[in-house]
PDB file of C-alpha atoms in Angstrom:
ATOM      1  CA  MET A   1     -27.200 -91.582  98.365  1.00 89.00           C
ATOM      2  CA  ILE A   2     -30.608 -92.383  97.107  1.00 94.00           C
ATOM      3  CA  ARG A   3     -30.540 -88.872  95.349  1.00 94.00           C
ATOM      4  CA  THR A   4     -27.351 -89.955  93.632  1.00 95.00           C
ATOM      5  CA  LEU A   5     -28.746 -93.032  92.445  1.00 96.00           C
ATOM      6  CA  ILE A   6     -32.025 -91.376  91.121  1.00 96.00           C
ATOM      7  CA  PHE A   7     -29.929 -88.814  89.321  1.00 96.00           C
ATOM      8  CA  GLY A   8     -27.776 -91.266  87.758  1.00 96.00           C
ATOM      9  CA  ALA A   9     -30.798 -93.317  86.528  1.00 96.00           C
ATOM     10  CA  ILE A  10     -32.239 -90.261  84.992  1.00 97.00           C
ATOM     11  CA  ALA A  11     -28.997 -89.148  83.334  1.00 96.00           C
ATOM     12  CA  GLY A  12     -28.452 -92.585  82.073  1.00 95.00           C
ATOM     13  CA  TYR A  13     -31.891 -92.696  80.641  1.00 96.00           C
ATOM     14  CA  VAL A  14     -31.788 -89.255  78.998  1.00 95.00           C
ATOM     15  CA  GLY A  15     -28.210 -90.147  77.872  1.00 92.00           C
ATOM     16  CA  LYS A  16     -29.433 -93.341  76.286  1.00 94.00           C
ATOM     17  CA  LYS A  17     -32.496 -91.345  74.505  1.00 94.00           C
ATOM     18  CA  LEU A  18     -30.172 -88.867  73.077  1.00 91.00           C
ATOM     19  CA  TYR A  19     -27.673 -91.445  71.945  1.00 90.00           C
ATOM     20  CA  ASP A  20     -30.440 -93.342  69.996  1.00 92.00           C
ATOM     21  CA  GLU A  21     -31.652 -90.374  68.240  1.00 91.00           C
ATOM     22  CA  GLY A  22     -28.321 -89.542  67.177  1.00 87.00           C
ATOM     23  CA  LYS A  23     -28.173 -86.275  68.956  1.00 87.00           C
ATOM     24  CA  LEU A  24     -24.864 -86.969  70.638  1.00 88.00           C
ATOM     25  CA  THR A  25     -23.250 -87.436  67.274  1.00 90.00           C
ATOM     26  CA  GLU A  26     -24.477 -84.111  65.911  1.00 88.00           C
ATOM     27  CA  PHE A  27     -22.973 -82.680  69.202  1.00 88.00           C
ATOM     28  CA  LYS A  28     -19.730 -84.349  68.705  1.00 91.00           C
ATOM     29  CA  ASP A  29     -19.672 -83.165  65.096  1.00 93.00           C
ATOM     30  CA  ASP A  30     -20.520 -79.633  65.917  1.00 93.00           C
ATOM     31  CA  ILE A  31     -17.575 -79.625  68.492  1.00 94.00           C
ATOM     32  CA  VAL A  32     -14.995 -80.979  66.159  1.00 95.00           C
ATOM     33  CA  ALA A  33     -15.987 -78.333  63.537  1.00 96.00           C
ATOM     34  CA  ARG A  34     -15.778 -75.557  66.138  1.00 96.00           C
ATOM     35  CA  TYR A  35     -12.376 -76.829  67.391  1.00 96.00           C
ATOM     36  CA  GLY A  36     -11.126 -76.905  63.678  1.00 95.00           C
ATOM     37  CA  GLU A  37     -12.049 -73.476  63.132  1.00 96.00           C
ATOM     38  CA  ALA A  38     -10.733 -72.106  66.405  1.00 95.00           C
ATOM     39  CA  LYS A  39      -7.405 -73.966  65.587  1.00 95.00           C
ATOM     40  CA  ALA A  40      -7.216 -72.476  62.197  1.00 94.00           C
ATOM     41  CA  LYS A  41      -7.856 -68.942  63.545  1.00 95.00           C
ATOM     42  CA  LEU A  42      -5.103 -69.557  66.129  1.00 94.00           C
ATOM     43  CA  GLU A  43      -2.586 -70.641  63.490  1.00 93.00           C
ATOM     44  CA  GLU A  44      -3.701 -67.629  61.258  1.00 92.00           C
ATOM     45  CA  GLN A  45      -3.189 -65.230  64.298  1.00 91.00           C
ATOM     46  CA  ARG A  46       0.251 -66.748  65.056  1.00 90.00           C
ATOM     47  CA  ALA A  47       1.294 -66.368  61.494  1.00 87.00           C
ATOM     48  CA  ASP A  48       0.235 -62.740  61.381  1.00 85.00           C
ATOM     49  CA  SER A  49       1.916 -61.936  64.766  1.00 81.00           C
ATOM     50  CA  SER A  50       5.117 -63.651  63.723  1.00 77.00           C
ATOM     51  CA  ALA A  51       5.356 -61.855  60.327  1.00 70.00           C
ATOM     52  CA  ALA A  52       4.721 -58.567  62.295  1.00 64.00           C
ATOM     53  CA  THR A  53       7.426 -58.778  64.523  1.00 60.00           C
ATOM     54  CA  THR A  54      10.946 -58.032  63.237  1.00 54.00           C
ATOM     55  CA  PRO A  55      13.765 -60.253  64.019  1.00 57.00           C
ATOM     56  CA  GLY A  56      16.027 -57.606  65.363  1.00 56.00           C
ATOM     57  CA  ALA A  57      13.353 -56.443  68.075  1.00 56.00           C
ATOM     58  CA  PRO A  58      14.667 -56.805  71.712  1.00 59.00           C
ATOM     59  CA  LEU A  59      12.730 -59.002  74.046  1.00 60.00           C
ATOM     60  CA  VAL A  60      11.257 -57.477  76.863  1.00 65.00           C
ATOM     61  CA  THR A  61      12.269 -58.902  80.306  1.00 63.00           C
ATOM     62  CA  PRO A  62      11.734 -57.503  83.709  1.00 61.00           C
ATOM     63  CA  SER A  63      14.641 -55.659  85.211  1.00 61.00           C
ATOM     64  CA  VAL A  64      14.027 -56.449  88.743  1.00 59.00           C
ATOM     65  CA  THR A  65      12.733 -59.664  90.174  1.00 58.00           C
ATOM     66  CA  SER A  66      11.167 -60.064  93.453  1.00 60.00           C
ATOM     67  CA  SER A  67      11.347 -63.108  95.788  1.00 69.00           C
ATOM     68  CA  ARG A  68       8.104 -61.935  97.354  1.00 70.00           C
ATOM     69  CA  PRO A  69       4.926 -63.826  96.624  1.00 72.00           C
ATOM     70  CA  LEU A  70       2.008 -62.231  95.063  1.00 68.00           C
ATOM     71  CA  PRO A  71      -0.620 -60.943  97.100  1.00 72.00           C
ATOM     72  CA  ASN A  72      -3.979 -63.082  97.167  1.00 63.00           C
TER      73      ASN A  72
END
């Protein structure tokens, strides 16, 4: 329990220092920018894949279903 309190105090001190220096804002901005890029890339891939498939193409479904559980 003492280790948890000590670790919490250290994490709080370091977090406050990072917050005061503006490092957390930079980190958040970087994460938001990367998320936007990944989202745009995913939308582009979806658009490319939907344009590549023809409307008359049959969907592939399994012909036999098993009631057995998968092995671990």
